[in-house]
GROMACS .gro file of C-alpha atoms in nm:
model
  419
    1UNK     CA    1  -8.852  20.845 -15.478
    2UNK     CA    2  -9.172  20.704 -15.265
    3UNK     CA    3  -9.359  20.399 -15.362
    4UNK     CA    4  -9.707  20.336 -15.313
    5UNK     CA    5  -9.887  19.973 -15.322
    6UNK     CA    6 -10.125  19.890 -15.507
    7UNK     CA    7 -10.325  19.549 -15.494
    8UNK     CA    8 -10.285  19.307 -15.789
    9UNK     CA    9 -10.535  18.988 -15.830
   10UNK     CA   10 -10.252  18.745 -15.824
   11UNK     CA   11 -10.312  18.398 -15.676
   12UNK     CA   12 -10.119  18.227 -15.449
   13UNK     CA   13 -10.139  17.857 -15.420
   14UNK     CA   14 -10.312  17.814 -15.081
   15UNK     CA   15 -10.600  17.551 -15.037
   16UNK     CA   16 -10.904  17.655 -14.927
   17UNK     CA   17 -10.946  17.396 -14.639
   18UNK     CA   18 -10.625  17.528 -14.495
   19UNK     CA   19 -10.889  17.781 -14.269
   20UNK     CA   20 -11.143  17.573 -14.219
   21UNK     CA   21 -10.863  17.305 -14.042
   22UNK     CA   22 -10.686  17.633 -13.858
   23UNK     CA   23 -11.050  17.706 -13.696
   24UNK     CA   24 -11.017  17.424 -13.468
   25UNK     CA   25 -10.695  17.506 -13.329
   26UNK     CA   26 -10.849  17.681 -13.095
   27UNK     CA   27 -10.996  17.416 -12.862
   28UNK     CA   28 -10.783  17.406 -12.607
   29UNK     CA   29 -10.786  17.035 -12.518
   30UNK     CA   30 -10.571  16.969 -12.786
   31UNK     CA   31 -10.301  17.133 -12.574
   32UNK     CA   32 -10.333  16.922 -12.314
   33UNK     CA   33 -10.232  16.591 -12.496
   34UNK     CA   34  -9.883  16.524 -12.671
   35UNK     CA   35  -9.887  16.247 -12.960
   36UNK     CA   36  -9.691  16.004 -12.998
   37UNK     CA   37  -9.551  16.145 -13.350
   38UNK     CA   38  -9.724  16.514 -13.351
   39UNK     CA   39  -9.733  16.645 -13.705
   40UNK     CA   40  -9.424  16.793 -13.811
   41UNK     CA   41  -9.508  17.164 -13.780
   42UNK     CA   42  -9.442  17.539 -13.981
   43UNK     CA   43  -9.120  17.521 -13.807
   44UNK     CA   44  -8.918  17.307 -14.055
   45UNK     CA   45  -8.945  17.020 -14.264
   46UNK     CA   46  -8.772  16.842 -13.943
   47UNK     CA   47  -8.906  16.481 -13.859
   48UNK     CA   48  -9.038  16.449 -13.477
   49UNK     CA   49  -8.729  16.368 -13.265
   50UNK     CA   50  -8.700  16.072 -12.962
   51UNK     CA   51  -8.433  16.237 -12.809
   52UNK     CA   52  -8.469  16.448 -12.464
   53UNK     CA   53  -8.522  16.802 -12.445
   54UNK     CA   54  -8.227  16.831 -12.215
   55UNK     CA   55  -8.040  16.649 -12.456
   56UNK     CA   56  -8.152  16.911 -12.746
   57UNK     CA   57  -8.087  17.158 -12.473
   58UNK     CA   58  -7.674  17.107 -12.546
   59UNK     CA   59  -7.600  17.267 -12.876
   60UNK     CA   60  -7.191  17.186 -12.792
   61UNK     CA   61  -7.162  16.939 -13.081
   62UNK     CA   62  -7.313  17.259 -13.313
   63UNK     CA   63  -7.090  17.419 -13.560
   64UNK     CA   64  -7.361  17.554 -13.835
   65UNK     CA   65  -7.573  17.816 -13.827
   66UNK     CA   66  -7.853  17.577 -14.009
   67UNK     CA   67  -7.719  17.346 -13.744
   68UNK     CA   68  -7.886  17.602 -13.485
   69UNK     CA   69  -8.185  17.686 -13.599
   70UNK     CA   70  -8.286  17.325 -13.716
   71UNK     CA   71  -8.205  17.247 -13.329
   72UNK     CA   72  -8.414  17.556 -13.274
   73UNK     CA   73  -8.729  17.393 -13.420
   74UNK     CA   74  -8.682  17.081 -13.262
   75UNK     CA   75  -8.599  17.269 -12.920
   76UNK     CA   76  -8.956  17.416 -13.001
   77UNK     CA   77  -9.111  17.154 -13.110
   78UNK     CA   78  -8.998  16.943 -12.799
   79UNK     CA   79  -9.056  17.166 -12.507
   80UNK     CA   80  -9.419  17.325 -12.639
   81UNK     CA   81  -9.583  17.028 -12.792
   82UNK     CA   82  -9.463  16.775 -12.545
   83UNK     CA   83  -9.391  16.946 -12.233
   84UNK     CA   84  -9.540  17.140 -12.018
   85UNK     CA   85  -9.449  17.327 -11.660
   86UNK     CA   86  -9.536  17.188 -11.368
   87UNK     CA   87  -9.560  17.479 -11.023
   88UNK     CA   88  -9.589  17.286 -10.701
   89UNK     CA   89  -9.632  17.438 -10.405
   90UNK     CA   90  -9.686  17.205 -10.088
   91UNK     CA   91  -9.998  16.996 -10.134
   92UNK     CA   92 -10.064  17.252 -10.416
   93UNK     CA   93  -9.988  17.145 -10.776
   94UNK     CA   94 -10.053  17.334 -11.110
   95UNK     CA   95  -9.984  17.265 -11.452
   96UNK     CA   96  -9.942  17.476 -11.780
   97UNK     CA   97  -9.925  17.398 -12.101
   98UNK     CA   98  -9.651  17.635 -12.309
   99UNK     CA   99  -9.752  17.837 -12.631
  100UNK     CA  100  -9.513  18.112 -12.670
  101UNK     CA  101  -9.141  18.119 -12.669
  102UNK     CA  102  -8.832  18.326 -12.801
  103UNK     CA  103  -8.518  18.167 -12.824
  104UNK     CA  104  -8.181  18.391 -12.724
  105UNK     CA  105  -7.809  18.223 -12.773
  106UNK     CA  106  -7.467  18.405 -12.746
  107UNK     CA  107  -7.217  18.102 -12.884
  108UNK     CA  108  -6.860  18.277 -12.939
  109UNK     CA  109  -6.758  18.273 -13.294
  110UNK     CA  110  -7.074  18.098 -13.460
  111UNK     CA  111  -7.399  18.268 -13.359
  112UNK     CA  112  -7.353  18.609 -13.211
  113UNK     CA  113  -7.733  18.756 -13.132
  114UNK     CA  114  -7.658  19.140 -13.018
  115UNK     CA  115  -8.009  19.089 -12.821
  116UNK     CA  116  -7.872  18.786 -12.578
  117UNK     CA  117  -7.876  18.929 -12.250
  118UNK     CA  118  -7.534  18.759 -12.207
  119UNK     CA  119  -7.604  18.694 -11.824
  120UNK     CA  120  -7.396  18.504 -11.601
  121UNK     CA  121  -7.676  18.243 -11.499
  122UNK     CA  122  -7.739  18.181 -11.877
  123UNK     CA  123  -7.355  17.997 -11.875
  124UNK     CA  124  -7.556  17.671 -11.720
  125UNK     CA  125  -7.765  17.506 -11.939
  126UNK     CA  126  -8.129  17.376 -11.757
  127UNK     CA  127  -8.153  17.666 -11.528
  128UNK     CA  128  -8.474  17.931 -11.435
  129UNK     CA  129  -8.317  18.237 -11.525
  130UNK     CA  130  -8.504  18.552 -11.445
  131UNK     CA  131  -8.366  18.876 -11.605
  132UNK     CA  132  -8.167  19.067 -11.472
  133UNK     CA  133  -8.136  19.404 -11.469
  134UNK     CA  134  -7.946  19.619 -11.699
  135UNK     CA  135  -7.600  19.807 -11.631
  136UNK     CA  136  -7.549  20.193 -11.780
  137UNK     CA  137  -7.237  20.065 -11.940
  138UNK     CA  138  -7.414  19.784 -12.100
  139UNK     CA  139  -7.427  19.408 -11.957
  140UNK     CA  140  -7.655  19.313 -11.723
  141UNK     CA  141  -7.623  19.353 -11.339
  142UNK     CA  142  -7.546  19.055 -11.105
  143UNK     CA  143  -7.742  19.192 -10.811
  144UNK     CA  144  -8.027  19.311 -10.950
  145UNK     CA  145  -8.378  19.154 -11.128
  146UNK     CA  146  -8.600  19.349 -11.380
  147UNK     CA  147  -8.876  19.494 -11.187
  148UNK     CA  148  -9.280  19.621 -11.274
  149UNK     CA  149  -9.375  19.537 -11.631
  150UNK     CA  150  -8.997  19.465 -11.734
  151UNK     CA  151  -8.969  19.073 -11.551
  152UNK     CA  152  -8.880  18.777 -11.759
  153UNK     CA  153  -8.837  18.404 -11.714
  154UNK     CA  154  -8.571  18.243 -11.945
  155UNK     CA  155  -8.522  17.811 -11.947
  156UNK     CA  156  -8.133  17.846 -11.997
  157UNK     CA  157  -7.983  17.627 -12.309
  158UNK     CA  158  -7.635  17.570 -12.460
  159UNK     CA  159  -7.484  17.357 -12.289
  160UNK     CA  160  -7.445  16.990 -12.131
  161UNK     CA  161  -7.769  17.014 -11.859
  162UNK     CA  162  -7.592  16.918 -11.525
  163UNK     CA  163  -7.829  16.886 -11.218
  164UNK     CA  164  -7.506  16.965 -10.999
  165UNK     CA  165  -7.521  17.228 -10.766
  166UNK     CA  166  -7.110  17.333 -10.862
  167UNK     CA  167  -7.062  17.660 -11.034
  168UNK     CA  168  -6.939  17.679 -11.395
  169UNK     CA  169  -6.628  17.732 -11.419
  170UNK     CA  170  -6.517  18.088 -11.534
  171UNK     CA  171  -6.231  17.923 -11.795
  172UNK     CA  172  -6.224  18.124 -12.139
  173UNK     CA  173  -6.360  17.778 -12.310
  174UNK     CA  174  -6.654  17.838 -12.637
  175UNK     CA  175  -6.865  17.572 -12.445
  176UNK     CA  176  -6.844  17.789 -12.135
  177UNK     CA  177  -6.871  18.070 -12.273
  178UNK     CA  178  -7.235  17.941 -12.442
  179UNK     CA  179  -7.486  18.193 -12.334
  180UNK     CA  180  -7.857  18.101 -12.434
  181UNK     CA  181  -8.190  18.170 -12.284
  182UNK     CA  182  -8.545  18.021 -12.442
  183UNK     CA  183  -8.754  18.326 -12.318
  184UNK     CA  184  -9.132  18.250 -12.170
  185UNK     CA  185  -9.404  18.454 -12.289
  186UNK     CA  186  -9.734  18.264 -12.291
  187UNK     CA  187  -9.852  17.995 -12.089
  188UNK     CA  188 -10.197  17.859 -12.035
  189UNK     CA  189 -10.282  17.770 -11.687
  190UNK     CA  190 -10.500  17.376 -11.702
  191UNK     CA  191 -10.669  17.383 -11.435
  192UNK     CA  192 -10.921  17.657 -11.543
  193UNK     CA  193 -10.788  17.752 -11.958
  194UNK     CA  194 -10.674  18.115 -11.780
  195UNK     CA  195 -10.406  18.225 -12.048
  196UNK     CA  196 -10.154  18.445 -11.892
  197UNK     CA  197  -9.986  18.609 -12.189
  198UNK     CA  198  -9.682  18.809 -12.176
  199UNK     CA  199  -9.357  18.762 -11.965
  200UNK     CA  200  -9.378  18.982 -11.666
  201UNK     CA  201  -9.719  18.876 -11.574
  202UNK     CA  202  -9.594  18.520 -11.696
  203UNK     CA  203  -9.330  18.566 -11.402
  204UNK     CA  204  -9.576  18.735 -11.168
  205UNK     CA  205  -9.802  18.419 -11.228
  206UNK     CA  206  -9.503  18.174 -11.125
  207UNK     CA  207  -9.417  18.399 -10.807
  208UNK     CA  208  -9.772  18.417 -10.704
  209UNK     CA  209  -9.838  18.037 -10.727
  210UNK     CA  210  -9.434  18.010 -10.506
  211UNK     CA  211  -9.607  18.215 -10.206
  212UNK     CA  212  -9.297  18.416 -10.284
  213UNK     CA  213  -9.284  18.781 -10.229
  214UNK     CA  214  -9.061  18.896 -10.480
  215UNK     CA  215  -8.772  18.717 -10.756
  216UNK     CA  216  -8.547  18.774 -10.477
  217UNK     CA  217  -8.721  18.573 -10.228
  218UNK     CA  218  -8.824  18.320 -10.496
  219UNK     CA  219  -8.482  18.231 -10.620
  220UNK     CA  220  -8.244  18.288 -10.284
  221UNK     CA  221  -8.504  18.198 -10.015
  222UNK     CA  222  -8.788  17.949 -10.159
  223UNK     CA  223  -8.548  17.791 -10.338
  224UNK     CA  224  -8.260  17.895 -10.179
  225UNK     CA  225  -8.024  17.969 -10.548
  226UNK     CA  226  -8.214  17.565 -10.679
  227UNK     CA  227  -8.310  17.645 -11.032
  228UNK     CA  228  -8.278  17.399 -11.156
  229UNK     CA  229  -8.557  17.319 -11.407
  230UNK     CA  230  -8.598  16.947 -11.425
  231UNK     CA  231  -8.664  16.925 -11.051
  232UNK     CA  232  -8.454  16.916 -10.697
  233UNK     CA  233  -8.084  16.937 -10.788
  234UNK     CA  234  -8.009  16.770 -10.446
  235UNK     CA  235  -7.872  17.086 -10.330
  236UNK     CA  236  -7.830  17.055  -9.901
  237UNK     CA  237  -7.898  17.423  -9.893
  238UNK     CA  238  -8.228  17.389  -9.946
  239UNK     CA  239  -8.449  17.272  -9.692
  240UNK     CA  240  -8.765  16.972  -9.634
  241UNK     CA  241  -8.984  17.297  -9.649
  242UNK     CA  242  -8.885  17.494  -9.927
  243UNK     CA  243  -8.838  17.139 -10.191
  244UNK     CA  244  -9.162  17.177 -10.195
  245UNK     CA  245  -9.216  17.467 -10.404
  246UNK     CA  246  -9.073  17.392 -10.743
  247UNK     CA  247  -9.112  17.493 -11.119
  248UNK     CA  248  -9.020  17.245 -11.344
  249UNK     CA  249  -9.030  17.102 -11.711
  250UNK     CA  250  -9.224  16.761 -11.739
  251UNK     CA  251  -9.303  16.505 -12.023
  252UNK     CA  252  -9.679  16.516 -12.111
  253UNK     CA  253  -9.890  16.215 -12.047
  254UNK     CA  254  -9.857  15.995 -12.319
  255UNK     CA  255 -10.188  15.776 -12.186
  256UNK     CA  256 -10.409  16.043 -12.229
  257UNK     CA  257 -10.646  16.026 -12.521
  258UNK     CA  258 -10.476  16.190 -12.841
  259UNK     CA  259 -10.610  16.485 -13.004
  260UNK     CA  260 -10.526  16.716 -13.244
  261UNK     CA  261 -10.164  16.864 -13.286
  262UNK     CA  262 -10.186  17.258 -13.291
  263UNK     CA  263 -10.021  17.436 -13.533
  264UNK     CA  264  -9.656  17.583 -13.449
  265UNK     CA  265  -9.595  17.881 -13.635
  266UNK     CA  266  -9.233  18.078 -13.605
  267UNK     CA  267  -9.206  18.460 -13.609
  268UNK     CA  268  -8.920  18.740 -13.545
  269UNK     CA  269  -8.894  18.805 -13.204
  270UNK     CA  270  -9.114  19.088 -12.980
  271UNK     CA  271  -9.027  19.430 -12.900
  272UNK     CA  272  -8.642  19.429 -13.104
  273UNK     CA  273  -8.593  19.719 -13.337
  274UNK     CA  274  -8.286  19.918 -13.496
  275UNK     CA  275  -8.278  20.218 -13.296
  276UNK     CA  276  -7.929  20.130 -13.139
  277UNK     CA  277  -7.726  20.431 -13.238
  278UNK     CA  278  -7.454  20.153 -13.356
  279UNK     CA  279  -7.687  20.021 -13.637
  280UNK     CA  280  -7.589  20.068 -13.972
  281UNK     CA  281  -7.823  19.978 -14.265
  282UNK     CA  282  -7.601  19.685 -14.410
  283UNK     CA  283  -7.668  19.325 -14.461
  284UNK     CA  284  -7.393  19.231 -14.254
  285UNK     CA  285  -7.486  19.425 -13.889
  286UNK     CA  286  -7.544  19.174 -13.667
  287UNK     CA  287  -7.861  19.401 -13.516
  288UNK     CA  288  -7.949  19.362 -13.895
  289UNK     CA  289  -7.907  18.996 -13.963
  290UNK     CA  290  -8.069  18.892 -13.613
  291UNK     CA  291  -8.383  19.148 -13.548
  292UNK     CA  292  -8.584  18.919 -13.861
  293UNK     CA  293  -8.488  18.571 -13.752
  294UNK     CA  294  -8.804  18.358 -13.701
  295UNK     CA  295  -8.682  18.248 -13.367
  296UNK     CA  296  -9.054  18.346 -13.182
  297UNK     CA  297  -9.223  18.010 -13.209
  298UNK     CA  298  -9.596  18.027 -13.056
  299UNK     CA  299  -9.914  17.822 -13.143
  300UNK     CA  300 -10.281  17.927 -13.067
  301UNK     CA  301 -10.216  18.259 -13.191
  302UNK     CA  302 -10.590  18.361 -13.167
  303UNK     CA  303 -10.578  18.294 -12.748
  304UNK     CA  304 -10.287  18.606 -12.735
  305UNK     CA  305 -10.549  18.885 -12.819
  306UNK     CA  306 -10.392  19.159 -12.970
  307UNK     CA  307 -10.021  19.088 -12.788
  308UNK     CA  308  -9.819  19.038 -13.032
  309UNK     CA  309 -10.024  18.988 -13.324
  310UNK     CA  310  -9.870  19.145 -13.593
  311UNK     CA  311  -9.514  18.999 -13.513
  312UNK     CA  312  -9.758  18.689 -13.544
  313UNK     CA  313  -9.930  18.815 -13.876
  314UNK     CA  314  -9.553  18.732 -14.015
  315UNK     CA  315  -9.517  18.377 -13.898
  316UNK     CA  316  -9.828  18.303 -14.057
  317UNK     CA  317  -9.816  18.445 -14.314
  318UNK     CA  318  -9.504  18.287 -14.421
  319UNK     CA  319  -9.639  17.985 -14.288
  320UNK     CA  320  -9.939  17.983 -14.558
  321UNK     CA  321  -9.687  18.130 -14.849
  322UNK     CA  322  -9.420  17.838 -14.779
  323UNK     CA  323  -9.708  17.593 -14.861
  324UNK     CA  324  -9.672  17.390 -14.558
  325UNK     CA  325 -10.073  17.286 -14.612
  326UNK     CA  326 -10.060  17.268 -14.938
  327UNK     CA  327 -10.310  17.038 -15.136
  328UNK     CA  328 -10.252  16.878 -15.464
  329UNK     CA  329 -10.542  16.997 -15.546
  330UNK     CA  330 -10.671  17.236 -15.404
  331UNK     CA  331 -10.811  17.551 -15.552
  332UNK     CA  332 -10.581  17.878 -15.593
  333UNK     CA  333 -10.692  18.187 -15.330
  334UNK     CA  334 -10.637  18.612 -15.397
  335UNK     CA  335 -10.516  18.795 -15.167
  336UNK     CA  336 -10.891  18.886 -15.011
  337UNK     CA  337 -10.945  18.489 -14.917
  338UNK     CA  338 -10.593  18.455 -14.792
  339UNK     CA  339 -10.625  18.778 -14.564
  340UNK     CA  340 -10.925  18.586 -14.486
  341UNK     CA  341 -10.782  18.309 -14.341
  342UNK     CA  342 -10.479  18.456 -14.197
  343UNK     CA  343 -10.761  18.689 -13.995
  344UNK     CA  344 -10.925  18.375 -13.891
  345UNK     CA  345 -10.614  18.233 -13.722
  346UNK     CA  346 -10.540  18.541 -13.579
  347UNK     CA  347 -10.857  18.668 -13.450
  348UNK     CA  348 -10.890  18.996 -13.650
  349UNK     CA  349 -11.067  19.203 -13.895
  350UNK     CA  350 -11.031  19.005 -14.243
  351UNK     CA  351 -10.957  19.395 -14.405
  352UNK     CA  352 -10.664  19.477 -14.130
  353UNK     CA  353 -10.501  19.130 -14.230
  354UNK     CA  354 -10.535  19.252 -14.603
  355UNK     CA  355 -10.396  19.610 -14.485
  356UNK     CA  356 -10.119  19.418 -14.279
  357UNK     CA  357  -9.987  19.255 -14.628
  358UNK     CA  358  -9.988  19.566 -14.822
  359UNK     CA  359  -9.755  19.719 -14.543
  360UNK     CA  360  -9.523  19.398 -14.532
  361UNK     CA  361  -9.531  19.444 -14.890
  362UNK     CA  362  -9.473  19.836 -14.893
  363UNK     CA  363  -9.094  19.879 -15.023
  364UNK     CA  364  -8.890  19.631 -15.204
  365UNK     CA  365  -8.706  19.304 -15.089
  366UNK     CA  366  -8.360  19.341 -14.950
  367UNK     CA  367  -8.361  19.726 -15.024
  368UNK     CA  368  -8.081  19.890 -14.773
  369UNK     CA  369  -8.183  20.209 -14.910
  370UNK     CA  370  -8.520  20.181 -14.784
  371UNK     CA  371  -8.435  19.996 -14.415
  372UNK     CA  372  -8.260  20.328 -14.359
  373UNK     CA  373  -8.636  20.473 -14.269
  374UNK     CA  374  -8.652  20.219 -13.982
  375UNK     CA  375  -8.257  20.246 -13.844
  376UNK     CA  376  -8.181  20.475 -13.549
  377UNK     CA  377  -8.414  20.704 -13.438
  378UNK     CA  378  -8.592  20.692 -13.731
  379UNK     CA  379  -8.679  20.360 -13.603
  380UNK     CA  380  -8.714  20.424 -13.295
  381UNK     CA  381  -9.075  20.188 -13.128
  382UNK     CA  382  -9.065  20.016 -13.485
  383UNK     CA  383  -9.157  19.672 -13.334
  384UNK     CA  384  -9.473  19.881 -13.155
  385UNK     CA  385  -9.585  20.015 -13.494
  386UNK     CA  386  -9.747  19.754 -13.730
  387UNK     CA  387  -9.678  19.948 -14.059
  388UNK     CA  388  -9.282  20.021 -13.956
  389UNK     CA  389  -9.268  19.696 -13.836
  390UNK     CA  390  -9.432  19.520 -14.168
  391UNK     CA  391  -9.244  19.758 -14.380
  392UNK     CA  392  -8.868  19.666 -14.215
  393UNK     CA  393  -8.967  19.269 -14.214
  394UNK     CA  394  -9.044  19.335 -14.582
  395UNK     CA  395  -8.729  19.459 -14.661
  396UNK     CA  396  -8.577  19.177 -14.401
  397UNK     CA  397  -8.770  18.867 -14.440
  398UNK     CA  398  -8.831  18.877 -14.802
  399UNK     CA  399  -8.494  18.994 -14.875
  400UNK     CA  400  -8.347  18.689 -14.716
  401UNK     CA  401  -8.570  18.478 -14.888
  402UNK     CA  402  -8.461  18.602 -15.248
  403UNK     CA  403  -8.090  18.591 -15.214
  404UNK     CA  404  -8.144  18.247 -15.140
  405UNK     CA  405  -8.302  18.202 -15.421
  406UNK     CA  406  -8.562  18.010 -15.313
  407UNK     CA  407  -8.858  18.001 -15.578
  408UNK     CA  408  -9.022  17.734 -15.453
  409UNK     CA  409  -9.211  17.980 -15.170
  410UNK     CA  410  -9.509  18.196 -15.333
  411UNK     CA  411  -9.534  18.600 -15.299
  412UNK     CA  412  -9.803  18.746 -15.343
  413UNK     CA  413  -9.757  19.031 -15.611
  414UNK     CA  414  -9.835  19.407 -15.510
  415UNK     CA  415  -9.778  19.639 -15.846
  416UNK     CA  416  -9.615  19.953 -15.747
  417UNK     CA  417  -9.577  20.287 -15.889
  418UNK     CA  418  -9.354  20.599 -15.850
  419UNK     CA  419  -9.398  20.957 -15.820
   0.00000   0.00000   0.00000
């Protein structure tokens, strides 16, 4: 049995000047200010937190999964709306404001993510962690980095951030045993608005601006094995010369004039499908129950291009359905004004936004049956293809948000038929 959508006329409760406010999130300016009590964001219905991002870094006291992802948002939150990187080399200084990250955590027992690269460097909480490459068996190697278009930087979470230069210990303990990365994928350079979108050239960028010739000679010679991320560790090893090329997180300037706070929208992750030959199409896989989680979280969507725009098509969409700008009283939209506005955030063609929802909308929510078309080789590039990709976050995304039983969050309706 194959279904086939068909548009209905049925409103969802979205203001109007929801679009006309998401226009002017792209000036860039307003990235390079942090308030003093930003907006809470699509993230959560969190409240702004005082505490330190290496302090949110720790997740040891965790013992939820809501625990998580709450600290997720506020992880997110934190580190892209009021930090931002700092790359100096010598007399040479350059900043970057963060809009795109993915968040990766291996924590025994609690929150098992089959797409953690499970590294050794991602035991120590604080850390630059550039990926490694992977083993045949599985695992990732301890020698070797991901090369050409496959590099990636990873801020390392978890656990307590130590500045020490002492090894973790190799002891069987959970807390150890934490393995998290927060994955880079867009920055925007200050000093001329150049965004650099996507995490190998976001790592080529940061070797570049080190004067280093490769991750090798970055992380053993430059900074001779330093990374940590919140500046020198103190290490002897390193030398007068090479201290002065560092990458680190810092605190915005809160004495700058305030502007706007952008948007930040959460999404499922990039380039994650169910092709692993071990997938099975139950609720319960752990490929399953991780590939949807909205734990992408980006702002200035429209700045990406066309990178990752329909794994962002889902955040915001779900951002507008969930009612987040929601006014009293403002008018009711179809689904031609909200494909509208969703096109306007994005950057796109108002009719591929409204094509985009008919594909998220294509098979019904939480149908195992129909996620079958999109496990194993079947599903093979999924995340590449927008109407796979739509079509398994359908089943995913919506599914989840049913069983919960949340009614509170519109859905558009799309009548089908059968044949």
């Amino acid at each position: 049995m194959t279904q086939e959508k068909t548009t209905a006329n049925h409103n969802a409760s979205i203001p109007s000047s929801t679009c006309a406010a998401s226009n002017r999130e792209t000036d860039s300016d307003a990235l390079n200010v942090e308030l003093a009590n930003p907006t809470p964001s699509s993230t959560s219905s969190i409240q702004p937190t005082s505490r330190s991002l290496s302090h949110l870094l720790d997740l040891t006291g965790l013992n939820t999964q809501p625990s998580i992802t709450a600290r997720f948002d506020e992880i997110a939150q934190s580190l892209i709306l009021r930090h931002h990187l700092n790359l100096t080399n010598g007399q040479t200084s350059e900043d970057y404001s963060i809009l795109e990250v993915e968040f990766y955590l291996l924590k025994p027992g609690l929150h098992v993510d089959p797409f953690t690269h499970g590294a050794e460097e991602q035991r120590r909480a604080g850390r630059w962690y550039f990926h490694r490459a992977p083993k045949p068996g599985g695992g990732v190697s301890m020698t070797g980095w991901r090369d050409g278009t496959r590099k990636g930087l990873d801020l390392t979470f978890g656990g307590p951030v130590d500045a020490s230069a002492a090894a973790v210990s190799s002891s069987a303990d959970p807390v150890k045993e934490t393995r998290g990365g927060i994955l880079l994928r867009t920055l925007m350079r200050r000093s001329d608005s150049q965004v650099i979108c996507g995490p190998s050239l976001l790592a080529d960028e940061v070797i570049s601006k080190s004067g280093a010739a490769s991750i090798r000679d970055l992380v053993q010679e430059v900074w001779a094995g330093d990374t940590y991320a919140f500046g020198n560790t103190g290490n002897d090893s390193v030398n007068s010369i090479n201290r002065q090329v560092t990458l680190s997180v810092r605190k915005n300037d809160t004495s700058a004039p305030r502007a706007k706070v952008p948007t930040l929208y959460s999404s499922p992750r990039i380039g994650l499908d169910l092709s692993n030959p071990t997938v099975t199409p139950t609720s319960d896989h752990p490929r399953v129950v991780y590939v949807s989680k909205s734990y992408r979280y980006f702002t200035q969507p429209a700045l990406f291009g066309d990178k990752g725009r329909v794994h962002s098509f889902v955040g915001v969409y779900s951002h507008l359905l969930a009612g987040h700008a929601r006014s009293p009283t403002g008018p009711e939209w179809d689904t031609a004004s909200l494909s509208s506005c969703i096109a306007s955030i994005l950057s796109m063609r108002p009719e591929l936004a409204l094509k985009y929802v008919g594909h998220f909308h294509a098979n019904e929510p939480g149908d195992l049956e129909a996620l079958k078309q999109y496990v194993g080789k079947a599903g093979k590039g999924a995340s590449g293809s927008p109407a796979a990709f739509l079509g398994m976050m359908g089943v995913l995304v919506e599914g989840q948000r049913v069983g919960a039983g949340n009614t509170k969050q519109p859905t558009l309706f799309f009548g089908r038929k059968t044949k």
